[in-house]
Structure formats: structure tokens, C-alpha cells
Amino acid sequence: MTEKEIVTGFFNEGYQKKNYDFVMECMAENYIDHSPAGARSNKDAVGILKIVAEQFSELNVKMLDIFAENGMVATRVLYEGIHAGECMGIAATGKAISFEALENFKVEDGKIVESWGYWPDKDIERQLLGE
């Protein structure tokens, strides 16, 4: 698989299909997430995906942009879902929300080894609170 295919697979298999075995295979055991989520292994990454699945049902993830060069993959991703579980201290509202996130990945030897992500927390919070 190309670097783009690995990262696209992570989003499709991990977020949409909940194929956590694929995530375990496409990420290094010592994977490091430099975002506030702070995963320190592929197992931690699966744990985060499971939390997101509890927070948002009917989650749809669409790749808006993806660029790869020298082992780095940059993405702009649209997330759409229903607020089904506590998120940011806010109990489930059943509201549909959507937001764009920027996530960058380092891929070595066919595995994601590091990532840097930005989710627009204030925008998500505003949508959940109906502001």
C-alpha cells in the first residue's frame, strides 16, 4: 500500500468500519500521537477510536484533501455524525454535527509511526450546545 492508502485505510477502516485489527496492523506498536489525545501505542489509538465511536453514531468520514511526500501524509478531513455519547463533558444531545479536522501522519516501512492532529474543539462545543 502507498502512504496515502495506509492513511486513507486508517480513516475508513478505523472510524467508519470499526475494523480495529486493521488499525493495529497499519500503526506501529510504539505509535506516538502528538495531539491532545496523546496515544502512545497502536492499542491507545484503537482506544481513542472506540471513544469517538461512543461519542458519535452514524459517523461518516470524508477525505477532503490528502497530500504525501517523503513519508509524511497531510489530510483535511470532514467528520459528520450524531452526538450519541458524552463529549467534552456534554451529555448526548442527539444533534447532528459536522466539522473539519487537520491531521498529519508520518509513515515508515508501511506503518503509521506518528501523527499530529487538530480538531476544532470550540466549533464542536458550539454545535453540541446549540450555539
PDB file of N, CA and C in Angstrom, residues 1 3 6 25-28 71 106-113:
ATOM      1  N   MET A   1       0.841  -1.194   0.000  1.00  0.00           N
ATOM      2  CA  MET A   1       0.000   0.000   0.000  1.00  0.00           C
ATOM      3  C   MET A   1       0.879   1.248   0.000  1.00  0.00           C
ATOM      4  N   GLU A   3       1.607   5.283   0.994  1.00  0.00           N
ATOM      5  CA  GLU A   3       1.403   6.035   2.238  1.00  0.00           C
ATOM      6  C   GLU A   3      -0.005   6.611   2.297  1.00  0.00           C
ATOM      7  N   ILE A   6      -2.483   3.844   3.135  1.00  0.00           N
ATOM      8  CA  ILE A   6      -2.410   3.458   4.548  1.00  0.00           C
ATOM      9  C   ILE A   6      -3.222   4.436   5.394  1.00  0.00           C
ATOM     10  N   GLU A  25      -2.695  -3.183  12.686  1.00  0.00           N
ATOM     11  CA  GLU A  25      -1.710  -3.561  11.678  1.00  0.00           C
ATOM     12  C   GLU A  25      -1.096  -2.363  10.959  1.00  0.00           C
ATOM     13  N   CYS A  26      -1.874  -1.302  10.749  1.00  0.00           N
ATOM     14  CA  CYS A  26      -1.347  -0.172   9.969  1.00  0.00           C
ATOM     15  C   CYS A  26      -0.580   0.825  10.832  1.00  0.00           C
ATOM     16  N   MET A  27      -0.643   0.665  12.149  1.00  0.00           N
ATOM     17  CA  MET A  27       0.083   1.561  13.048  1.00  0.00           C
ATOM     18  C   MET A  27       1.172   0.784  13.785  1.00  0.00           C
ATOM     19  N   ALA A  28       2.291   1.464  13.999  1.00  0.00           N
ATOM     20  CA  ALA A  28       3.390   0.846  14.736  1.00  0.00           C
ATOM     21  C   ALA A  28       2.988   0.634  16.194  1.00  0.00           C
ATOM     22  N   GLY A  71       7.390  10.444   3.138  1.00  0.00           N
ATOM     23  CA  GLY A  71       6.941   9.738   4.335  1.00  0.00           C
ATOM     24  C   GLY A  71       5.949  10.500   5.191  1.00  0.00           C
ATOM     25  N   LYS A 106       3.146  10.489   9.918  1.00  0.00           N
ATOM     26  CA  LYS A 106       4.453  10.045   9.455  1.00  0.00           C
ATOM     27  C   LYS A 106       4.349   8.541   9.251  1.00  0.00           C
ATOM     28  N   VAL A 107       4.730   8.084   8.061  1.00  0.00           N
ATOM     29  CA  VAL A 107       4.649   6.666   7.715  1.00  0.00           C
ATOM     30  C   VAL A 107       6.059   6.156   7.430  1.00  0.00           C
ATOM     31  N   GLU A 108       6.416   5.068   8.107  1.00  0.00           N
ATOM     32  CA  GLU A 108       7.717   4.423   7.885  1.00  0.00           C
ATOM     33  C   GLU A 108       7.495   2.924   7.733  1.00  0.00           C
ATOM     34  N   ASP A 109       8.113   2.349   6.734  1.00  0.00           N
ATOM     35  CA  ASP A 109       8.038   0.899   6.496  1.00  0.00           C
ATOM     36  C   ASP A 109       6.605   0.381   6.504  1.00  0.00           C
ATOM     37  N   GLY A 110       5.693   1.144   5.885  1.00  0.00           N
ATOM     38  CA  GLY A 110       4.314   0.706   5.752  1.00  0.00           C
ATOM     39  C   GLY A 110       3.461   0.837   6.996  1.00  0.00           C
ATOM     40  N   LYS A 111       3.952   1.567   8.011  1.00  0.00           N
ATOM     41  CA  LYS A 111       3.190   1.750   9.262  1.00  0.00           C
ATOM     42  C   LYS A 111       3.151   3.225   9.639  1.00  0.00           C
ATOM     43  N   ILE A 112       2.028   3.636  10.211  1.00  0.00           N
ATOM     44  CA  ILE A 112       1.926   4.985  10.768  1.00  0.00           C
ATOM     45  C   ILE A 112       2.686   4.977  12.085  1.00  0.00           C
ATOM     46  N   VAL A 113       3.686   5.848  12.214  1.00  0.00           N
ATOM     47  CA  VAL A 113       4.507   5.868  13.426  1.00  0.00           C
ATOM     48  C   VAL A 113       4.244   7.097  14.296  1.00  0.00           C
TER      49      VAL A 113
END
